Short mmCIF file of C-alpha atoms in Angstrom, two decimals:
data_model
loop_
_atom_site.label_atom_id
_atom_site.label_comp_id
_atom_site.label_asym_id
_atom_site.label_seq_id
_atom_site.Cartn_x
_atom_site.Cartn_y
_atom_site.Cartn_z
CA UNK A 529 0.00 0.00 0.00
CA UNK A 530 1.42 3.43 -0.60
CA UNK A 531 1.41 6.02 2.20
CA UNK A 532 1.33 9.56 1.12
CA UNK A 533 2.00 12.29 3.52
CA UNK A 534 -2.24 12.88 3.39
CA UNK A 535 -2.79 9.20 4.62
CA UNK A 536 -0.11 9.45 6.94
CA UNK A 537 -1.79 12.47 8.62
CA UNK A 538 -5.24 10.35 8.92
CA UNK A 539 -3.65 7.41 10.45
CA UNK A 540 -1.95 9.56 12.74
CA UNK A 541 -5.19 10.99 13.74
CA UNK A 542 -6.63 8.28 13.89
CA UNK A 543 -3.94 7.46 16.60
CA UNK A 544 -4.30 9.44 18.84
CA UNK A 545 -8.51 10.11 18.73
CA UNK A 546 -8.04 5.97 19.75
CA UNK A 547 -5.80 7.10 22.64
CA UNK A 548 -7.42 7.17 25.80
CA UNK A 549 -8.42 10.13 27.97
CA UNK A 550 -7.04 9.48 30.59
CA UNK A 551 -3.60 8.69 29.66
CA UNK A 552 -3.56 12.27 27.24
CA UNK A 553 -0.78 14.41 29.16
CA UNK A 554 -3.18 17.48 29.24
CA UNK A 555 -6.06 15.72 31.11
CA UNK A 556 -3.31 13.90 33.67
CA UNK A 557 -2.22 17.83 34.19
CA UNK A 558 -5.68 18.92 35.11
CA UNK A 559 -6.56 16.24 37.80
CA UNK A 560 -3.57 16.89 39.11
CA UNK A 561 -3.94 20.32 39.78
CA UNK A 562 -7.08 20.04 41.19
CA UNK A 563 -5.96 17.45 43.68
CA UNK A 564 -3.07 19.93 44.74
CA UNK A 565 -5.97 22.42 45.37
CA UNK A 566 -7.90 20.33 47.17
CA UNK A 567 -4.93 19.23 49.75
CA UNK A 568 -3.74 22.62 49.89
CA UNK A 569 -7.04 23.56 50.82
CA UNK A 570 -8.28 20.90 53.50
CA UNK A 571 -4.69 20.07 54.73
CA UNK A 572 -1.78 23.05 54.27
CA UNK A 573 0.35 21.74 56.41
CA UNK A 574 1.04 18.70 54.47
CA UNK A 575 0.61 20.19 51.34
CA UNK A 576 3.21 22.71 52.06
CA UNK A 577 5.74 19.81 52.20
CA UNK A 578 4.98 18.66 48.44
CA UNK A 579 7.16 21.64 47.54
CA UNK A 580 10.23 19.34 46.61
CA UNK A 581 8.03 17.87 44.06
CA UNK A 582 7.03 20.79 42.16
CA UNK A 583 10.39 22.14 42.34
CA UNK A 584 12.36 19.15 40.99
CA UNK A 585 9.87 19.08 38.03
CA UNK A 586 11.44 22.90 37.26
CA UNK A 587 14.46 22.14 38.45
CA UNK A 588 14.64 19.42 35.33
CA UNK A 589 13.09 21.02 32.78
CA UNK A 590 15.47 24.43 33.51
CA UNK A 591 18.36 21.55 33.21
CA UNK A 592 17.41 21.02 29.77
CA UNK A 593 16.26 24.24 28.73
CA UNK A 594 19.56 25.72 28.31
CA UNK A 595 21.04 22.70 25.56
CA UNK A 596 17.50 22.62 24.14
CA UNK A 597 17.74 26.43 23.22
CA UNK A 598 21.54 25.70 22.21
CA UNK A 599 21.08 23.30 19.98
CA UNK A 600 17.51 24.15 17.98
CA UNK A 601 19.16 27.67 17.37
CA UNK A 602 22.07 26.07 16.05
CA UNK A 603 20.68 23.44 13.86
CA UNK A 604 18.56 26.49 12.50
CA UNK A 605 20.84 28.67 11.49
CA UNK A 606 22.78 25.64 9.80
CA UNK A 607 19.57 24.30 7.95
CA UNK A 608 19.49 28.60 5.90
CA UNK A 609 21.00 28.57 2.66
CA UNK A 610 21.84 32.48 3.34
CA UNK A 611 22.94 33.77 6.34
CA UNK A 612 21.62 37.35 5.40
CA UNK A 613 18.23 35.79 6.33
CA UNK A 614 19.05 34.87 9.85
CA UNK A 615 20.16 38.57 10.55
CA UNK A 616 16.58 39.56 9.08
CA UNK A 617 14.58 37.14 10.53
CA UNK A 618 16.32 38.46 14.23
CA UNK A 619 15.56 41.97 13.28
CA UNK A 620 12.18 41.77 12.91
CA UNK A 621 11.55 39.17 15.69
CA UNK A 622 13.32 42.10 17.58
CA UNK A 623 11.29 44.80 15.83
CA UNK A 624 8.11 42.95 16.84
CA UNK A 625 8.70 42.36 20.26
CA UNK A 626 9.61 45.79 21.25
CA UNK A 627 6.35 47.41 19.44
CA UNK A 628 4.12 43.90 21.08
CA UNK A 629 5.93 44.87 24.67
CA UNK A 630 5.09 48.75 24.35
CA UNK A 631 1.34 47.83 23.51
CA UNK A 632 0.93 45.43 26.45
CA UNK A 633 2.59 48.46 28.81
CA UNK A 634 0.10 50.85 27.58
CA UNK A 635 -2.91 47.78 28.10
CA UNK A 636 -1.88 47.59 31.92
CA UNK A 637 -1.41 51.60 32.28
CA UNK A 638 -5.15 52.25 31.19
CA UNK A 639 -6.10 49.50 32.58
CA UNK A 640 -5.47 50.88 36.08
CA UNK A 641 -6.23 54.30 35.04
CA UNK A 642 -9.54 53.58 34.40
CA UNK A 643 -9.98 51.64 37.36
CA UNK A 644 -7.92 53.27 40.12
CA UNK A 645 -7.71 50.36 42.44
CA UNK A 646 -4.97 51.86 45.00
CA UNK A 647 -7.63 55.04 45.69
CA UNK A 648 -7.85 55.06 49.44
CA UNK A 649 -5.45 52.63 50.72
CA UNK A 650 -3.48 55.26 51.52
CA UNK A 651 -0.46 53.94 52.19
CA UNK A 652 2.39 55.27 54.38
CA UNK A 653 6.14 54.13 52.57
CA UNK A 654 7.76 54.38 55.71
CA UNK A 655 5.88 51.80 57.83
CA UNK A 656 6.58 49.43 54.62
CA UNK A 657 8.93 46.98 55.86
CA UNK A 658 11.00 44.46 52.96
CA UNK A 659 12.13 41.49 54.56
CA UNK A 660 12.54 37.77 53.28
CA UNK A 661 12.84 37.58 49.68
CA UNK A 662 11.19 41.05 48.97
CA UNK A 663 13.79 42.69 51.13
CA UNK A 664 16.39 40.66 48.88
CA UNK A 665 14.71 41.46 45.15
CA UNK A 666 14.22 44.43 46.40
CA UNK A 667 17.75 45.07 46.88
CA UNK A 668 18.71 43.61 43.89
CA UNK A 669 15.91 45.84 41.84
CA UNK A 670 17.85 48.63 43.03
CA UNK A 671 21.78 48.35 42.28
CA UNK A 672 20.56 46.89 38.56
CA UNK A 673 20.76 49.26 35.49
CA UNK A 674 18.79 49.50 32.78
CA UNK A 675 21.80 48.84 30.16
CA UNK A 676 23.08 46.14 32.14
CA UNK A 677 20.96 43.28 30.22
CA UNK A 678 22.97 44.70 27.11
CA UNK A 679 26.70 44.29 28.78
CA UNK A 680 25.19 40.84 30.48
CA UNK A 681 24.64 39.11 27.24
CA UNK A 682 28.53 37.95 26.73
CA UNK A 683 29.44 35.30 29.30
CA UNK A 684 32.49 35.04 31.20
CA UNK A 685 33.08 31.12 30.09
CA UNK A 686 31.15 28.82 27.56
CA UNK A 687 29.87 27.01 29.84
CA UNK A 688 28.65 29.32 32.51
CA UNK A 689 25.81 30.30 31.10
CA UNK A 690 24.18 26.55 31.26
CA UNK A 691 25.33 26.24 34.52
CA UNK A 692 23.42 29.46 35.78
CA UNK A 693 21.25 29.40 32.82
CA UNK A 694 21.12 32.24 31.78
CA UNK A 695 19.20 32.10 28.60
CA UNK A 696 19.67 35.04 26.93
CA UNK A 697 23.91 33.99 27.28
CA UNK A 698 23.29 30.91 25.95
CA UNK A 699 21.37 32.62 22.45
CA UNK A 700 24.23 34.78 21.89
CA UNK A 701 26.67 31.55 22.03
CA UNK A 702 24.69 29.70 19.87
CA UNK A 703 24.31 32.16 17.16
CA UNK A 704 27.92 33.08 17.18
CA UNK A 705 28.86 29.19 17.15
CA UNK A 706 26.34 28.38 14.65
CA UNK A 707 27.34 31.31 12.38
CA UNK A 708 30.72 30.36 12.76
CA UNK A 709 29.76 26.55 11.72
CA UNK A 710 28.04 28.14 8.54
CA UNK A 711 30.94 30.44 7.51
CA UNK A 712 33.67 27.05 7.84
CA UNK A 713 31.62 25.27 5.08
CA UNK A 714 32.74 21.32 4.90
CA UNK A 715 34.91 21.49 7.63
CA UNK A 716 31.61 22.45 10.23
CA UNK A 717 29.25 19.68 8.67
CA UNK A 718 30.45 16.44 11.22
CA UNK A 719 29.67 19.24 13.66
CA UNK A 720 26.76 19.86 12.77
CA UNK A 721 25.69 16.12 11.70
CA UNK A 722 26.41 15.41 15.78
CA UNK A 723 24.10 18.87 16.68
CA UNK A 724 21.67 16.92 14.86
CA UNK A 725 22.11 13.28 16.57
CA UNK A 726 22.58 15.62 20.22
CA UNK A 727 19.29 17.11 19.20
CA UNK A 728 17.46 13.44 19.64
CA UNK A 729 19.05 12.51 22.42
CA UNK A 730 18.12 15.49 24.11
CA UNK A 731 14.69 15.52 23.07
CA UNK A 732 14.45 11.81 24.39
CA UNK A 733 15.49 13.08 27.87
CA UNK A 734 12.77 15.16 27.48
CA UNK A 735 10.08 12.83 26.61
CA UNK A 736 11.28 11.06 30.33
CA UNK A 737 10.78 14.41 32.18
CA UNK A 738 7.25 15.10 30.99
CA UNK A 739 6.46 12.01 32.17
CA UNK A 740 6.60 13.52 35.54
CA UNK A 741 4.91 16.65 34.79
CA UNK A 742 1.62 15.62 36.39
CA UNK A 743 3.28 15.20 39.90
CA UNK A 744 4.88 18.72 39.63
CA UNK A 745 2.34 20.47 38.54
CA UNK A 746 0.34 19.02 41.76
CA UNK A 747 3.48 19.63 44.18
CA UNK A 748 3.64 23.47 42.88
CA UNK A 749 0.07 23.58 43.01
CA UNK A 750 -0.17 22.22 46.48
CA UNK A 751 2.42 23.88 47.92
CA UNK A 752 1.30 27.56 46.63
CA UNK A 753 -2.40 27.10 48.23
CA UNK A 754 -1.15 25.45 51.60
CA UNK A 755 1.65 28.48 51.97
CA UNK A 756 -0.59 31.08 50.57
CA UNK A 757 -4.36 30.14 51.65
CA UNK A 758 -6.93 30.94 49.18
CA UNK A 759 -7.62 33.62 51.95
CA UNK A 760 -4.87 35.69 49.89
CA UNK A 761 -6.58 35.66 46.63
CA UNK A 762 -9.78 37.73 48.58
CA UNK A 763 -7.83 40.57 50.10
CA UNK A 764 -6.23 41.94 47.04
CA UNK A 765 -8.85 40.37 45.26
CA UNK A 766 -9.78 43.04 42.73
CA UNK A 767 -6.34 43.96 41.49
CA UNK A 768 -6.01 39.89 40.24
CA UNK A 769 -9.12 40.66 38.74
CA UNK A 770 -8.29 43.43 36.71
CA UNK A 771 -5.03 41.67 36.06
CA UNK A 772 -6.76 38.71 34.89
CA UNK A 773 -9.31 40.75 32.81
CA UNK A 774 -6.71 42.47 31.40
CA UNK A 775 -4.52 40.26 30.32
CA UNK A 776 -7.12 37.90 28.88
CA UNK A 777 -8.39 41.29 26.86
CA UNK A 778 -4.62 42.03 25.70
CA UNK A 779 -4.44 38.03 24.21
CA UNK A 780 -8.23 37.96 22.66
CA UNK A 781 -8.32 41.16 20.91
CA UNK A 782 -4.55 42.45 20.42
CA UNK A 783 -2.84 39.22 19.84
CA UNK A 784 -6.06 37.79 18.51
CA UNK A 785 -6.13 41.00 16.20
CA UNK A 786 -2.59 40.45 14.94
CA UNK A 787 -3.39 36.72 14.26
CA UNK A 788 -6.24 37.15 12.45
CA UNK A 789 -5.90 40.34 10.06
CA UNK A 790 -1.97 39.00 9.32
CA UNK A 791 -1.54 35.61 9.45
CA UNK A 792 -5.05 34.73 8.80
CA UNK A 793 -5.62 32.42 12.12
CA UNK A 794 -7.73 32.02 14.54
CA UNK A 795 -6.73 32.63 18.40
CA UNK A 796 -9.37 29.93 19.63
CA UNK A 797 -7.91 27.47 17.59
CA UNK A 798 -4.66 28.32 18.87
CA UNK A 799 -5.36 27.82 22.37
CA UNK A 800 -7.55 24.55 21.95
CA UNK A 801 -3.98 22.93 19.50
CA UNK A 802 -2.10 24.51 22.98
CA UNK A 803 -4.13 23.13 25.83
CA UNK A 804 -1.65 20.24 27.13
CA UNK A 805 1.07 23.51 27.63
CA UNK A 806 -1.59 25.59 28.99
CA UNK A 807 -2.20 22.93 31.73
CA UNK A 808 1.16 22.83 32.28
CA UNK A 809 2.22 26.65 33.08
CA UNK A 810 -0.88 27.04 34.79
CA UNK A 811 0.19 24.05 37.40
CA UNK A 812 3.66 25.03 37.69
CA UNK A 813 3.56 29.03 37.45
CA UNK A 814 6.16 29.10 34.73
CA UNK A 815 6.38 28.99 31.02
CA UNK A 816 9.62 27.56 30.46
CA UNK A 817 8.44 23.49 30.88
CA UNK A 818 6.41 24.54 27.85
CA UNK A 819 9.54 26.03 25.67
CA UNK A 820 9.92 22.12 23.83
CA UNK A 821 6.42 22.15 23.37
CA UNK A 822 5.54 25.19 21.69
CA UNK A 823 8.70 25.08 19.15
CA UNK A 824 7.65 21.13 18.15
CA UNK A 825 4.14 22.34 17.96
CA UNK A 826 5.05 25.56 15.89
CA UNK A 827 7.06 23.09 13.28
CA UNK A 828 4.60 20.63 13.43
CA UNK A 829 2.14 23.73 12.00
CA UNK A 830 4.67 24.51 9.25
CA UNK A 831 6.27 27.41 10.56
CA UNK A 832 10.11 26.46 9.14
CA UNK A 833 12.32 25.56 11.60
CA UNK A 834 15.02 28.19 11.55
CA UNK A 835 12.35 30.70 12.55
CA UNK A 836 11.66 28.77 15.35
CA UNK A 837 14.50 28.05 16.10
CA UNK A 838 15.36 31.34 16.38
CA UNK A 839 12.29 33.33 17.13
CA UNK A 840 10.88 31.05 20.17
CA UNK A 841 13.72 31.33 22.66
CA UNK A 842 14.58 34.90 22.24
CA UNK A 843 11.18 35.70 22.59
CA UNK A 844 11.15 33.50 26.34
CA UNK A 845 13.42 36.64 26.95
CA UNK A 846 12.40 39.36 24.97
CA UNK A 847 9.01 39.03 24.16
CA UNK A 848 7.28 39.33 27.42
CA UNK A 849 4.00 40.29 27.10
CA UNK A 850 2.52 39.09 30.58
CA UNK A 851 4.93 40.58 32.46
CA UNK A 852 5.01 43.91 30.76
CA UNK A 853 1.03 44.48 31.87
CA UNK A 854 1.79 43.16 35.57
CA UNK A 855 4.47 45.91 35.71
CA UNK A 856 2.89 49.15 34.20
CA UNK A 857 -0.59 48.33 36.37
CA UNK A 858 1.65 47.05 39.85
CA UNK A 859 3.84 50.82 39.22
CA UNK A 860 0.94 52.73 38.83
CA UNK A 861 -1.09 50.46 41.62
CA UNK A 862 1.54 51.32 44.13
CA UNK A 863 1.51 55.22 43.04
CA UNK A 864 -1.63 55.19 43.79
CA UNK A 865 -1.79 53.14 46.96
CA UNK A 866 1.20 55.75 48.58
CA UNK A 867 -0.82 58.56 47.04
CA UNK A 868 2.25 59.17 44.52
CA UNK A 869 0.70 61.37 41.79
CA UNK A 870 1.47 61.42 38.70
CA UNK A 871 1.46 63.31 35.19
CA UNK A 872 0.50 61.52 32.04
CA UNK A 873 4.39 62.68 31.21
CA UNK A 874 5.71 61.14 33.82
CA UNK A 875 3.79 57.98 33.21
CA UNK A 876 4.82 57.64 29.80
CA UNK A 877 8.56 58.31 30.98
CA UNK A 878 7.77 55.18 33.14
CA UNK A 879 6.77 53.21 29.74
CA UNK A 880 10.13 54.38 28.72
CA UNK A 881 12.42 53.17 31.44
CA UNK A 882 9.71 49.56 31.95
CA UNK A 883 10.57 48.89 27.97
CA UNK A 884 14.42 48.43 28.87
CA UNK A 885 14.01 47.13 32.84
CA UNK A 886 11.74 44.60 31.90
CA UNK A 887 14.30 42.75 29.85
CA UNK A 888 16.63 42.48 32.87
CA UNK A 889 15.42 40.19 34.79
CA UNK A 890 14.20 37.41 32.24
CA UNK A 891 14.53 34.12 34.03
CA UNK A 892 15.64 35.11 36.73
CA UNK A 893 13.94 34.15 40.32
CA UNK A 894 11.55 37.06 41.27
CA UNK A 895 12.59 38.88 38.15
CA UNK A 896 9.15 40.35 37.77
CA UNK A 897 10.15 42.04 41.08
CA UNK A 898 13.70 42.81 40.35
CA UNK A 899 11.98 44.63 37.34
CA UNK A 900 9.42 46.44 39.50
CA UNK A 901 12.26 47.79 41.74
CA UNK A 902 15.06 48.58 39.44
CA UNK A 903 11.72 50.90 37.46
CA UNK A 904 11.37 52.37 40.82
CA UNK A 905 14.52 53.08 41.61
CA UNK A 906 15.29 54.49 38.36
CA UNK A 907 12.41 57.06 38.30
CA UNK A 908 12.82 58.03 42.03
CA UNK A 909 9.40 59.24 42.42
CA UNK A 910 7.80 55.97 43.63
CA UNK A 911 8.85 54.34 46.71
CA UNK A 912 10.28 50.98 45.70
CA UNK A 913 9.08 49.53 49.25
CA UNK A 914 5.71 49.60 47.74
CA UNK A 915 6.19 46.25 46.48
CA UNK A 916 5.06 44.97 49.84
CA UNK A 917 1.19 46.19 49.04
CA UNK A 918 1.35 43.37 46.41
CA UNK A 919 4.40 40.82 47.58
CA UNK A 920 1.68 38.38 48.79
CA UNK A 921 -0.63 38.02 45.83
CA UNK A 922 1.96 37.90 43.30
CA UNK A 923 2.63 33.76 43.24
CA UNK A 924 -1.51 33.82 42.15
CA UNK A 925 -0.68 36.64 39.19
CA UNK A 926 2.37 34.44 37.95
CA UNK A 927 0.25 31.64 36.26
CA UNK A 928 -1.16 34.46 34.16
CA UNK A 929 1.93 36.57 33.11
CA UNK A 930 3.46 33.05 31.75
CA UNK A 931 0.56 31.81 30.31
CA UNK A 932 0.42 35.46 28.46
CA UNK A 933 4.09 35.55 27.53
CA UNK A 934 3.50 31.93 26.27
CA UNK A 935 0.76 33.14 23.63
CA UNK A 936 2.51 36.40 22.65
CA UNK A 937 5.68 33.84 21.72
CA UNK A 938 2.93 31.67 19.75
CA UNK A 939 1.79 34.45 17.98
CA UNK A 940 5.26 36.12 17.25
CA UNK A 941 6.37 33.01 15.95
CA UNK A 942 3.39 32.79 13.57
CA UNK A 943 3.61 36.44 12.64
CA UNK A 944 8.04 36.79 12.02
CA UNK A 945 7.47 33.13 9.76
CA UNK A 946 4.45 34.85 7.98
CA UNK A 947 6.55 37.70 7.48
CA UNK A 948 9.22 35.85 6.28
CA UNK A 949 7.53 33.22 4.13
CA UNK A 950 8.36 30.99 6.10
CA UNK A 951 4.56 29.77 6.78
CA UNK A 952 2.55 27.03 4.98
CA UNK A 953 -1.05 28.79 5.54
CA UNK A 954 -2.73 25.51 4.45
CA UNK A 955 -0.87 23.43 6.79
CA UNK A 956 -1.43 25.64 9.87
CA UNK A 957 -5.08 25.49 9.06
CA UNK A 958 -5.23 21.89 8.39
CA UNK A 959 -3.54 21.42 11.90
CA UNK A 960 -5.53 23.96 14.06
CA UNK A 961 -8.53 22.22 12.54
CA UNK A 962 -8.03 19.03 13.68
CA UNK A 963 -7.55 17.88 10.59
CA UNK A 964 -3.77 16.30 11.10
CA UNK A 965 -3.56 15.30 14.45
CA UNK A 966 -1.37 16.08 16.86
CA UNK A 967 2.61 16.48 16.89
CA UNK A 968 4.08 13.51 17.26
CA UNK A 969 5.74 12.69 20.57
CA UNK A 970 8.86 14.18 21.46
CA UNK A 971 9.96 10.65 22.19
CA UNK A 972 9.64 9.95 18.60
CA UNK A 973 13.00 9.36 16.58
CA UNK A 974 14.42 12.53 14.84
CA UNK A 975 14.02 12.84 11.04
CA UNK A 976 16.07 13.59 8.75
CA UNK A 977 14.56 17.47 8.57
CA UNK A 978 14.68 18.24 12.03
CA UNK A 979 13.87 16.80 15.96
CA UNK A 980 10.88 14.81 16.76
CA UNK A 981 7.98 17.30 15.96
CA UNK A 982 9.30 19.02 13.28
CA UNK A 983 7.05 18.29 9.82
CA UNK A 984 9.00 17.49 6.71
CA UNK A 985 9.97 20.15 4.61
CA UNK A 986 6.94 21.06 2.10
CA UNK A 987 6.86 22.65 -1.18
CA UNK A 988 5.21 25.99 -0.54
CA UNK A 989 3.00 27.85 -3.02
CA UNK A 990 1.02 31.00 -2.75
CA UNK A 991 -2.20 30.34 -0.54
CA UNK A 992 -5.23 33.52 -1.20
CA UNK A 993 -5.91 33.85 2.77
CA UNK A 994 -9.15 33.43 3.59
CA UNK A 995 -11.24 35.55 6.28
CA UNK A 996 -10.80 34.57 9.83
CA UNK A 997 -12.34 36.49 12.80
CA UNK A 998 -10.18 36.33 16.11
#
């Protein structure tokens, strides 16, 4: 019988529709997150002590992060004919996320202008005490510069930056290395023949982790109810509101809006072909388990690879949509809390400094604090020991800045490969339908085009886009 890539689709789908519920990773995700609610709720004591869980889960999928981001961007920039179009492609990636981050600034500063939630709490700076880890990002927020993620980019040693991981290091190795690889000709192709074979084994270890990612997103889940108490999400319950609200606005109509009148797809679809990652971040407060994920998923749409390769991790630290609305509505929150008035100038100065602060503290523990002080610090006219007003609701905002940051990645992705013609329309359609199943699993063998995931290359004609509402 001959298989053709169409029959090989429908068997595939036909695969997994026959798999069973309860084994799908996105549905062993969910229970588990509700159980950690539930024992964080009725017992907090013990469910304070599933902390190790949750964290070793992290603590593994940071371990691979780092040679995951390595070698995709290096295999990427080796798979381009011409190396102009790697510079291009990272310009307007870059281009994109700076005008994406300014938008979602402005979302969060109308946001609470409308709203005005610190009105009346009247808060006195100097009875604001910063101890435990506040006290400490706090401190850190405040001796950081706003041109020190520029000077921070070279490491000190090759292998430092995995060791700390440090991902925005570990981007600017692997472009120079994989440039370098490009410019040798014959000479670099064993090398990058084995950055194909490390590739698979790599994505193999990977397929073990997220076997476990059930049991950490219930120890992270457990252990941030039992410390926390749902108690915490009442008292500052309106500012997580118009956080949430926000944010979900900022993803439906502006990313939603740039999906649909550019790239021509929907942002429903999107989220339904993303639901096992969603599950994920939103059990274990961070988007970086999902990193693997979204580039096999992107490939698997036919986004080409070397846009993903590139586009995807730069974005984890550039392109951070989530976090840029938590800051410009916690500054102006705490302005308003200490009775800190301020001009529209002087609010749009803070835009100014957030755009370069915010890209500081990428991946780093507490760096959406570190950001919120070092903007503080910076301006002068907002006491940076405001923080406290918000320290304690800040692990329930988290799930929602990485779950935002993971779409605005999606859709960045989508839009630079659309940009670039690097997108098959008619296969991104075809998937988000339904119509092709789902990526394989990472555990699957690499191909000859690419890790498990990635599609084979296609032969790519002009597609008329059709209408699609967000």
């Amino acid at each position: 019988m001959t298989h053709t890539p169409g029959n090989e689709r429908a068997e595939q789908a036909v695969r997994i529709a026959a798999t069973p519920w309860y084994r799908q990773l996105y549905v062993q995700v969910l229970v588990a997150i509700v159980i950690g609610i539930v024992l964080g709720w009725r017992w907090p004591d013990l469910a304070t002590d599933m902390e190790p869980i949750g964290t070793t889960f992290i603590t593994a999928m940071k371990m691979l992060i780092g040679p995951i981001v390595f070698l995709t961007i290096i295999g990427g920039i080796a798979g381009v004919a011409d190396l102009k179009k790697v510079g291009r492609t990272g310009i307007k990636a870059l281009t994109y996320f700076q005008v994406g981050t300014i938008v979602a600034l402005l979302t969060g500063l109308v946001a609470i202008n409308i709203f005005r939630l610190g009105d009346g709490v009247h808060a006195d700076p100097s009875t604001l005490k910063a101890s435990g880890d506040a006290g400490q990002y706090i401190d850190q927020g405040e001796h950081q510069h706003w041109w020190e993620f520029l000077t921070n980019i070279v490491p000190d040693s090759f292998f430092g930056p995995f060791v700390e991981g440090d991902i925005l290091q570990v981007i600017f190795l692997a472009v120079v290395f994989g440039i370098a690889l490009k410019m040798v000709g014959k000479t670099g192709e064993p090398i990058i023949a084995a950055v194909g074979r490390l590739t698979e084994v790599v994505f193999k270890v990977l397929s073990f982790v997220m076997k476990a990612a059930p049991l950490g997103a219930f120890g992270a889940m457990s252990y941030a109810i039992g410390k926390f108490g749902l108690s915490t999400l009442t008292s500052l319950g309106s500012l997580i509101l118009l956080f949430y609200v926000t944010s979900a606005l900022f993803v439906v109509v502006v990313l939603g809006g740039v999906l649909a009148l550019y790239v021509r797809l929907n942002i429903f679809q999107l989220f339904r072909y993303f639901k096992e990652e969603f599950w994920l971040i939103l059990g274990t407060s961070t988007a970086e388990p999902a990193l693997p994920g979204l580039m096999r998923k992107l490939q698997f749409m036919g986004a080409e690879r070397s846009t993903v390769g590139l586009v995807v991790p730069t974005g984890y630290s550039f392109n951070l949509d989530g976090a840029a609305i938590y800051l410009s509505l916690a500054t102006l929150y705490i302005a308003q809390a200490t009775d800190t008035s301020l001009s529209l100038g002087q609010q749009l100065g803070l835009l100014a400094v957030m755009l370069l602060t915010s890209k500081g503290a990428a991946g780093v523990a507490g760096g959406g604090f570190i950001a919120l002080t070092a903007t503080l610090s910076t301006v002068g006219s907002v006491p940076a020991a405001g923080i406290m007003l918000i320290f304690g609701i800040d692990k329930f905002m988290s799930e929602c800045r990485a779950l935002v940051n993971f779409f605005g990645n999606a859709v960045a992705t989508l839009f630079v490969a659309k940009w670039e013609n690097g997108l098959d329309l008619a296969r991104a359609r075809e998937v988000l339908a339904g119509k092709a199943g789902e990526p394989p699993a990472t555990a699957e063998p690499e191909g000859a085009d690419g890790p498990a995931g990635a599609p084979a290359p296609v032969q790519r004609t002009p597609v008329e886009p059709a209408e699609v509402t967000p």
